Amino acid sequence: MRHELRGLVAPAALIVGAAALMLLGIDAQALGVLLAGLWAIWAIRRGVRRHRPEDERPWWLWASGVAAVLVAAVFGELGGPVGRTLQLALDAVGYLCGISAATILVRRRRLIGSGRAVGLEALVIVGALGTALWVFVLVPFLSADGRTVAEVTEMVAFSALSLGLTVQVARLAIGPGVRNRSYYLLAMTALAALSADVFTALAASRPESLLLEQTLLLMPTIGVAGLGMSALDPSMVRVTEADPVPEPEMTSKRFVALAGATLTPPTLLVIAEDEVRSLTTTVVVATWALLSILVLARLLDLLKRQSRQAVLDKAHGDA
């Protein structure tokens, strides 16, 4: 118990320290993100060389993604159309590095035959989150007056990248594989990254909110520092290992999660404002139908597996 509590000291101190930077202003927070990012790249390099994981690719991809985002921030400070274009391109590279690293982890951690079930469940959950993002963030942003084609394209493209990353994170969260301290630090990083995407979208629709801007800068600081701590932890060598457990069963928690995700679209139609509802009904209803089909596919997959298992048990009984 004491060992587990000691393991929480560093993440807790990180979150408190990052939150304390909010009191010092935007410039201090921006500097904190830069320093945390540089430290994370160093920590990944040191952790990989010290612990020698069996597959180094995810770690180098994460380091490359952090580097791309840091350089993008520098180009963003330069301003101008060229600087803005380079910033967006490098931010996209950072997303793609994160998605690629998470995809490698998913493939290495899963057992043969477990990918379909986990993939279907992840799509259902992320589909529900994406619908909420569409109703509460994207539609208000896209329907606002004065939006340029470039702004709309940027918001849609990065929302798609964010959802792609969310799918892989969800597959890691509900799929098989070893869960240790390094894994949970990675989970903290993923949560911070996804939270940053949400706050980015909210800040774009409410540019006058200082609190949103400060919270937006808080998330990357926590995320990249958590990534560095995950790389330095000795348990990082086992993050890419598959856990020898059977394909995930349809537990009560999974059933509740799937049911809640399926009921999310109609719930959103009920609670959305009239103006937003008129603009989103078609998309939300189509998403509801798609999520229902995915849930039925998951249940059909479960029934097929149970049928095969019953046949095998009968064959062993007859033998």
PDB file of N, CA and C in Angstrom, residues 252-295:
ATOM      1  N   SER A 252     -20.816  -6.519 -16.946  1.00  0.00           N
ATOM      2  CA  SER A 252     -21.868  -5.530 -16.690  1.00  0.00           C
ATOM      3  C   SER A 252     -21.366  -4.111 -16.949  1.00  0.00           C
ATOM      4  N   LYS A 253     -20.104  -3.844 -16.622  1.00  0.00           N
ATOM      5  CA  LYS A 253     -19.551  -2.510 -16.861  1.00  0.00           C
ATOM      6  C   LYS A 253     -19.494  -2.204 -18.352  1.00  0.00           C
ATOM      7  N   ARG A 254     -19.057  -3.181 -19.141  1.00  0.00           N
ATOM      8  CA  ARG A 254     -18.997  -2.970 -20.589  1.00  0.00           C
ATOM      9  C   ARG A 254     -20.402  -2.786 -21.170  1.00  0.00           C
ATOM     10  N   PHE A 255     -21.353  -3.574 -20.675  1.00  0.00           N
ATOM     11  CA  PHE A 255     -22.718  -3.452 -21.174  1.00  0.00           C
ATOM     12  C   PHE A 255     -23.288  -2.072 -20.867  1.00  0.00           C
ATOM     13  N   VAL A 256     -23.080  -1.597 -19.642  1.00  0.00           N
ATOM     14  CA  VAL A 256     -23.575  -0.270 -19.258  1.00  0.00           C
ATOM     15  C   VAL A 256     -22.919   0.812 -20.115  1.00  0.00           C
ATOM     16  N   ALA A 257     -21.598   0.671 -20.371  1.00  0.00           N
ATOM     17  CA  ALA A 257     -20.894   1.655 -21.200  1.00  0.00           C
ATOM     18  C   ALA A 257     -21.453   1.687 -22.619  1.00  0.00           C
ATOM     19  N   LEU A 258     -21.697   0.508 -23.198  1.00  0.00           N
ATOM     20  CA  LEU A 258     -22.248   0.445 -24.553  1.00  0.00           C
ATOM     21  C   LEU A 258     -23.673   0.989 -24.596  1.00  0.00           C
ATOM     22  N   ALA A 259     -24.472   0.636 -23.585  1.00  0.00           N
ATOM     23  CA  ALA A 259     -25.847   1.133 -23.541  1.00  0.00           C
ATOM     24  C   ALA A 259     -25.868   2.658 -23.390  1.00  0.00           C
ATOM     25  N   GLY A 260     -25.011   3.170 -22.492  1.00  0.00           N
ATOM     26  CA  GLY A 260     -24.948   4.620 -22.309  1.00  0.00           C
ATOM     27  C   GLY A 260     -24.496   5.339 -23.565  1.00  0.00           C
ATOM     28  N   ALA A 261     -23.505   4.763 -24.264  1.00  0.00           N
ATOM     29  CA  ALA A 261     -23.027   5.375 -25.502  1.00  0.00           C
ATOM     30  C   ALA A 261     -24.109   5.374 -26.567  1.00  0.00           C
ATOM     31  N   THR A 262     -24.889   4.278 -26.648  1.00  0.00           N
ATOM     32  CA  THR A 262     -25.947   4.200 -27.653  1.00  0.00           C
ATOM     33  C   THR A 262     -27.065   5.193 -27.373  1.00  0.00           C
ATOM     34  N   LEU A 263     -27.328   5.452 -26.099  1.00  0.00           N
ATOM     35  CA  LEU A 263     -28.397   6.380 -25.733  1.00  0.00           C
ATOM     36  C   LEU A 263     -27.943   7.843 -25.741  1.00  0.00           C
ATOM     37  N   THR A 264     -26.658   8.074 -25.967  1.00  0.00           N
ATOM     38  CA  THR A 264     -26.154   9.450 -25.957  1.00  0.00           C
ATOM     39  C   THR A 264     -26.763  10.325 -27.056  1.00  0.00           C
ATOM     40  N   PRO A 265     -26.801   9.875 -28.322  1.00  0.00           N
ATOM     41  CA  PRO A 265     -27.363  10.753 -29.369  1.00  0.00           C
ATOM     42  C   PRO A 265     -28.798  11.217 -29.102  1.00  0.00           C
ATOM     43  N   PRO A 266     -29.756  10.313 -28.774  1.00  0.00           N
ATOM     44  CA  PRO A 266     -31.103  10.838 -28.505  1.00  0.00           C
ATOM     45  C   PRO A 266     -31.162  11.753 -27.281  1.00  0.00           C
ATOM     46  N   THR A 267     -30.307  11.486 -26.297  1.00  0.00           N
ATOM     47  CA  THR A 267     -30.262  12.359 -25.123  1.00  0.00           C
ATOM     48  C   THR A 267     -29.798  13.758 -25.517  1.00  0.00           C
ATOM     49  N   LEU A 268     -28.822  13.816 -26.409  1.00  0.00           N
ATOM     50  CA  LEU A 268     -28.323  15.115 -26.867  1.00  0.00           C
ATOM     51  C   LEU A 268     -29.412  15.902 -27.595  1.00  0.00           C
ATOM     52  N   LEU A 269     -30.236  15.195 -28.368  1.00  0.00           N
ATOM     53  CA  LEU A 269     -31.318  15.888 -29.064  1.00  0.00           C
ATOM     54  C   LEU A 269     -32.317  16.492 -28.087  1.00  0.00           C
ATOM     55  N   VAL A 270     -32.500  15.842 -26.954  1.00  0.00           N
ATOM     56  CA  VAL A 270     -33.458  16.324 -25.965  1.00  0.00           C
ATOM     57  C   VAL A 270     -32.937  17.567 -25.251  1.00  0.00           C
ATOM     58  N   ILE A 271     -31.635  17.563 -24.896  1.00  0.00           N
ATOM     59  CA  ILE A 271     -31.098  18.649 -24.069  1.00  0.00           C
ATOM     60  C   ILE A 271     -30.506  19.790 -24.882  1.00  0.00           C
ATOM     61  N   ALA A 272     -30.315  19.595 -26.199  1.00  0.00           N
ATOM     62  CA  ALA A 272     -29.708  20.645 -27.023  1.00  0.00           C
ATOM     63  C   ALA A 272     -30.669  21.815 -27.192  1.00  0.00           C
ATOM     64  N   GLU A 273     -30.111  22.990 -27.407  1.00  0.00           N
ATOM     65  CA  GLU A 273     -30.931  24.163 -27.659  1.00  0.00           C
ATOM     66  C   GLU A 273     -31.650  24.018 -29.001  1.00  0.00           C
ATOM     67  N   ASP A 274     -32.757  24.722 -29.145  1.00  0.00           N
ATOM     68  CA  ASP A 274     -33.577  24.575 -30.350  1.00  0.00           C
ATOM     69  C   ASP A 274     -32.794  24.891 -31.620  1.00  0.00           C
ATOM     70  N   GLU A 275     -32.008  25.950 -31.584  1.00  0.00           N
ATOM     71  CA  GLU A 275     -31.251  26.340 -32.775  1.00  0.00           C
ATOM     72  C   GLU A 275     -30.227  25.274 -33.145  1.00  0.00           C
ATOM     73  N   VAL A 276     -29.535  24.741 -32.135  1.00  0.00           N
ATOM     74  CA  VAL A 276     -28.547  23.688 -32.386  1.00  0.00           C
ATOM     75  C   VAL A 276     -29.238  22.409 -32.849  1.00  0.00           C
ATOM     76  N   ARG A 277     -30.383  22.086 -32.241  1.00  0.00           N
ATOM     77  CA  ARG A 277     -31.100  20.862 -32.598  1.00  0.00           C
ATOM     78  C   ARG A 277     -31.503  20.887 -34.070  1.00  0.00           C
ATOM     79  N   SER A 278     -31.934  22.033 -34.551  1.00  0.00           N
ATOM     80  CA  SER A 278     -32.361  22.122 -35.950  1.00  0.00           C
ATOM     81  C   SER A 278     -31.217  21.887 -36.918  1.00  0.00           C
ATOM     82  N   LEU A 279     -29.987  22.172 -36.479  1.00  0.00           N
ATOM     83  CA  LEU A 279     -28.821  22.006 -37.344  1.00  0.00           C
ATOM     84  C   LEU A 279     -28.172  20.634 -37.214  1.00  0.00           C
ATOM     85  N   THR A 280     -28.523  19.893 -36.172  1.00  0.00           N
ATOM     86  CA  THR A 280     -27.799  18.653 -35.893  1.00  0.00           C
ATOM     87  C   THR A 280     -28.658  17.396 -35.955  1.00  0.00           C
ATOM     88  N   THR A 281     -29.948  17.531 -36.134  1.00  0.00           N
ATOM     89  CA  THR A 281     -30.839  16.370 -36.038  1.00  0.00           C
ATOM     90  C   THR A 281     -30.449  15.259 -36.997  1.00  0.00           C
ATOM     91  N   THR A 282     -30.199  15.592 -38.248  1.00  0.00           N
ATOM     92  CA  THR A 282     -29.884  14.576 -39.254  1.00  0.00           C
ATOM     93  C   THR A 282     -28.613  13.816 -38.887  1.00  0.00           C
ATOM     94  N   VAL A 283     -27.565  14.554 -38.509  1.00  0.00           N
ATOM     95  CA  VAL A 283     -26.291  13.916 -38.167  1.00  0.00           C
ATOM     96  C   VAL A 283     -26.439  13.059 -36.915  1.00  0.00           C
ATOM     97  N   VAL A 284     -27.140  13.563 -35.914  1.00  0.00           N
ATOM     98  CA  VAL A 284     -27.281  12.829 -34.658  1.00  0.00           C
ATOM     99  C   VAL A 284     -28.097  11.553 -34.862  1.00  0.00           C
ATOM    100  N   VAL A 285     -29.172  11.639 -35.625  1.00  0.00           N
ATOM    101  CA  VAL A 285     -29.986  10.441 -35.878  1.00  0.00           C
ATOM    102  C   VAL A 285     -29.180   9.404 -36.660  1.00  0.00           C
ATOM    103  N   ALA A 286     -28.416   9.856 -37.666  1.00  0.00           N
ATOM    104  CA  ALA A 286     -27.582   8.927 -38.431  1.00  0.00           C
ATOM    105  C   ALA A 286     -26.531   8.270 -37.537  1.00  0.00           C
ATOM    106  N   THR A 287     -25.940   9.063 -36.619  1.00  0.00           N
ATOM    107  CA  THR A 287     -24.957   8.504 -35.685  1.00  0.00           C
ATOM    108  C   THR A 287     -25.606   7.497 -34.751  1.00  0.00           C
ATOM    109  N   TRP A 288     -26.815   7.805 -34.295  1.00  0.00           N
ATOM    110  CA  TRP A 288     -27.553   6.875 -33.427  1.00  0.00           C
ATOM    111  C   TRP A 288     -27.757   5.534 -34.125  1.00  0.00           C
ATOM    112  N   ALA A 289     -28.154   5.585 -35.398  1.00  0.00           N
ATOM    113  CA  ALA A 289     -28.361   4.347 -36.160  1.00  0.00           C
ATOM    114  C   ALA A 289     -27.049   3.574 -36.312  1.00  0.00           C
ATOM    115  N   LEU A 290     -25.961   4.298 -36.588  1.00  0.00           N
ATOM    116  CA  LEU A 290     -24.661   3.643 -36.760  1.00  0.00           C
ATOM    117  C   LEU A 290     -24.191   2.993 -35.464  1.00  0.00           C
ATOM    118  N   LEU A 291     -24.330   3.700 -34.355  1.00  0.00           N
ATOM    119  CA  LEU A 291     -23.929   3.129 -33.064  1.00  0.00           C
ATOM    120  C   LEU A 291     -24.758   1.894 -32.728  1.00  0.00           C
ATOM    121  N   SER A 292     -26.038   1.926 -33.043  1.00  0.00           N
ATOM    122  CA  SER A 292     -26.887   0.761 -32.781  1.00  0.00           C
ATOM    123  C   SER A 292     -26.431  -0.438 -33.598  1.00  0.00           C
ATOM    124  N   ILE A 293     -26.037  -0.191 -34.850  1.00  0.00           N
ATOM    125  CA  ILE A 293     -25.542  -1.279 -35.697  1.00  0.00           C
ATOM    126  C   ILE A 293     -24.242  -1.848 -35.134  1.00  0.00           C
ATOM    127  N   LEU A 294     -23.361  -0.987 -34.657  1.00  0.00           N
ATOM    128  CA  LEU A 294     -22.097  -1.452 -34.076  1.00  0.00           C
ATOM    129  C   LEU A 294     -22.330  -2.273 -32.811  1.00  0.00           C
ATOM    130  N   VAL A 295     -23.287  -1.858 -31.986  1.00  0.00           N
ATOM    131  CA  VAL A 295     -23.596  -2.625 -30.777  1.00  0.00           C
ATOM    132  C   VAL A 295     -24.162  -3.994 -31.154  1.00  0.00           C
TER     133      VAL A 295
END
